[in-house]
């Protein structure tokens, strides 16, 4: 299992692309480690109905610097993540966050 992830934020809605490092037996909480080495606790309104493994994208509401309430998640198959380069991804996230809003054009 890869224990790496990257994350970003859009106001109070956060997303993380990551791998699972721990799941509570009842499936209502789990943890992941980001590509920059942070451990993030994920809580859910409903317990997981499937086993999670590999890289997962989490979307939800920030509940503190290392906690997110998960609204939705998406798992990625290993063939999409085998060649993932976390250091390169981290650099891209840093670059995008150097401008106030990278998705608008000035003119």
mmCIF file of C-alpha atoms in Angstrom:
data_model
loop_
_atom_site.group_PDB
_atom_site.id
_atom_site.type_symbol
_atom_site.label_atom_id
_atom_site.label_comp_id
_atom_site.label_asym_id
_atom_site.label_seq_id
_atom_site.Cartn_x
_atom_site.Cartn_y
_atom_site.Cartn_z
ATOM 1 C CA UNK A 1 0.000 0.000 0.000
ATOM 2 C CA UNK A 2 1.359 3.426 -0.918
ATOM 3 C CA UNK A 3 1.129 5.896 1.926
ATOM 4 C CA UNK A 4 1.301 9.098 -0.039
ATOM 5 C CA UNK A 5 -1.090 11.873 -0.940
ATOM 6 C CA UNK A 6 -1.469 15.430 -2.017
ATOM 7 C CA UNK A 7 -4.143 17.854 -1.044
ATOM 8 C CA UNK A 8 -5.572 21.220 -1.832
ATOM 9 C CA UNK A 9 -8.334 23.472 -0.682
ATOM 10 C CA UNK A 10 -11.162 25.457 -2.234
ATOM 11 C CA UNK A 11 -12.479 27.724 0.549
ATOM 12 C CA UNK A 12 -13.650 25.322 3.268
ATOM 13 C CA UNK A 13 -14.121 22.393 0.888
ATOM 14 C CA UNK A 14 -11.013 20.262 0.823
ATOM 15 C CA UNK A 15 -9.880 17.501 -1.425
ATOM 16 C CA UNK A 16 -7.080 15.046 -0.966
ATOM 17 C CA UNK A 17 -5.600 12.539 -3.346
ATOM 18 C CA UNK A 18 -4.051 9.935 -1.154
ATOM 19 C CA UNK A 19 -3.612 6.433 0.093
ATOM 20 C CA UNK A 20 -5.292 4.968 3.125
ATOM 21 C CA UNK A 21 -3.093 4.316 6.156
ATOM 22 C CA UNK A 22 -5.729 3.194 8.708
ATOM 23 C CA UNK A 23 -9.472 2.408 8.817
ATOM 24 C CA UNK A 24 -11.555 2.147 12.017
ATOM 25 C CA UNK A 25 -13.240 -1.298 12.291
ATOM 26 C CA UNK A 26 -16.730 0.229 11.961
ATOM 27 C CA UNK A 27 -15.712 2.144 8.805
ATOM 28 C CA UNK A 28 -16.798 5.563 10.062
ATOM 29 C CA UNK A 29 -13.259 6.987 10.355
ATOM 30 C CA UNK A 30 -10.009 6.509 8.519
ATOM 31 C CA UNK A 31 -6.631 8.129 8.110
ATOM 32 C CA UNK A 32 -4.402 8.888 5.183
ATOM 33 C CA UNK A 33 -0.891 10.224 4.789
ATOM 34 C CA UNK A 34 -0.409 13.027 2.280
ATOM 35 C CA UNK A 35 2.523 13.286 -0.126
ATOM 36 C CA UNK A 36 3.888 16.071 2.034
ATOM 37 C CA UNK A 37 3.876 13.733 5.055
ATOM 38 C CA UNK A 38 0.784 14.956 6.899
ATOM 39 C CA UNK A 39 -1.648 12.507 8.475
ATOM 40 C CA UNK A 40 -5.270 13.541 7.914
ATOM 41 C CA UNK A 41 -8.218 12.046 9.817
ATOM 42 C CA UNK A 42 -11.315 11.488 7.693
ATOM 43 C CA UNK A 43 -14.746 11.074 9.288
ATOM 44 C CA UNK A 44 -17.903 10.013 7.477
ATOM 45 C CA UNK A 45 -21.624 10.406 8.108
ATOM 46 C CA UNK A 46 -22.214 6.823 7.008
ATOM 47 C CA UNK A 47 -19.724 3.963 7.443
ATOM 48 C CA UNK A 48 -17.802 2.794 4.404
ATOM 49 C CA UNK A 49 -19.650 0.154 2.432
ATOM 50 C CA UNK A 50 -16.526 -1.038 0.609
ATOM 51 C CA UNK A 51 -12.902 -1.736 1.379
ATOM 52 C CA UNK A 52 -10.630 1.132 0.397
ATOM 53 C CA UNK A 53 -7.099 0.643 -0.870
ATOM 54 C CA UNK A 54 -4.652 2.500 -3.046
ATOM 55 C CA UNK A 55 -5.074 6.152 -3.898
ATOM 56 C CA UNK A 56 -8.345 7.862 -2.986
ATOM 57 C CA UNK A 57 -9.623 11.372 -3.677
ATOM 58 C CA UNK A 58 -11.585 12.794 -0.734
ATOM 59 C CA UNK A 59 -13.887 15.806 -0.930
ATOM 60 C CA UNK A 60 -15.339 17.316 2.197
ATOM 61 C CA UNK A 61 -15.402 20.050 4.803
ATOM 62 C CA UNK A 62 -12.329 20.988 6.824
ATOM 63 C CA UNK A 63 -12.762 20.417 10.563
ATOM 64 C CA UNK A 64 -9.289 21.572 11.565
ATOM 65 C CA UNK A 65 -5.749 21.424 10.224
ATOM 66 C CA UNK A 66 -5.706 17.616 10.074
ATOM 67 C CA UNK A 67 -9.377 16.611 9.972
ATOM 68 C CA UNK A 68 -11.974 16.462 7.187
ATOM 69 C CA UNK A 69 -15.629 15.433 7.155
ATOM 70 C CA UNK A 70 -15.934 13.415 3.935
ATOM 71 C CA UNK A 71 -18.825 14.260 1.611
ATOM 72 C CA UNK A 72 -17.624 11.987 -1.187
ATOM 73 C CA UNK A 73 -14.627 9.971 -2.305
ATOM 74 C CA UNK A 74 -13.283 8.386 -5.464
ATOM 75 C CA UNK A 75 -10.870 5.451 -5.644
ATOM 76 C CA UNK A 76 -8.239 5.163 -8.376
ATOM 77 C CA UNK A 77 -7.185 1.786 -9.794
ATOM 78 C CA UNK A 78 -3.499 0.815 -9.428
ATOM 79 C CA UNK A 79 -2.866 1.085 -13.176
ATOM 80 C CA UNK A 80 -3.614 4.825 -12.891
ATOM 81 C CA UNK A 81 -1.360 5.394 -9.876
ATOM 82 C CA UNK A 82 1.598 3.029 -10.341
ATOM 83 C CA UNK A 83 3.687 5.766 -11.957
ATOM 84 C CA UNK A 84 2.416 8.614 -9.767
ATOM 85 C CA UNK A 85 5.264 10.932 -8.743
ATOM 86 C CA UNK A 86 4.349 12.550 -5.403
ATOM 87 C CA UNK A 87 7.294 14.985 -5.372
ATOM 88 C CA UNK A 88 6.419 16.298 -8.828
ATOM 89 C CA UNK A 89 2.759 16.591 -7.821
ATOM 90 C CA UNK A 90 3.708 18.512 -4.653
ATOM 91 C CA UNK A 91 5.713 20.981 -6.758
ATOM 92 C CA UNK A 92 2.731 21.480 -9.084
ATOM 93 C CA UNK A 93 0.424 22.138 -6.104
ATOM 94 C CA UNK A 94 2.910 24.697 -4.706
ATOM 95 C CA UNK A 95 3.145 26.427 -8.087
ATOM 96 C CA UNK A 96 -0.636 26.645 -8.531
ATOM 97 C CA UNK A 97 -0.966 28.126 -5.035
ATOM 98 C CA UNK A 98 1.482 30.981 -5.765
ATOM 99 C CA UNK A 99 -1.208 32.996 -7.580
ATOM 100 C CA UNK A 100 -4.477 34.250 -6.018
ATOM 101 C CA UNK A 101 -6.782 32.429 -8.463
ATOM 102 C CA UNK A 102 -5.012 30.354 -11.120
ATOM 103 C CA UNK A 103 -8.287 29.574 -12.899
ATOM 104 C CA UNK A 104 -9.095 33.133 -14.007
ATOM 105 C CA UNK A 105 -7.517 35.222 -16.740
ATOM 106 C CA UNK A 106 -6.499 38.814 -16.266
ATOM 107 C CA UNK A 107 -7.090 41.069 -19.136
#
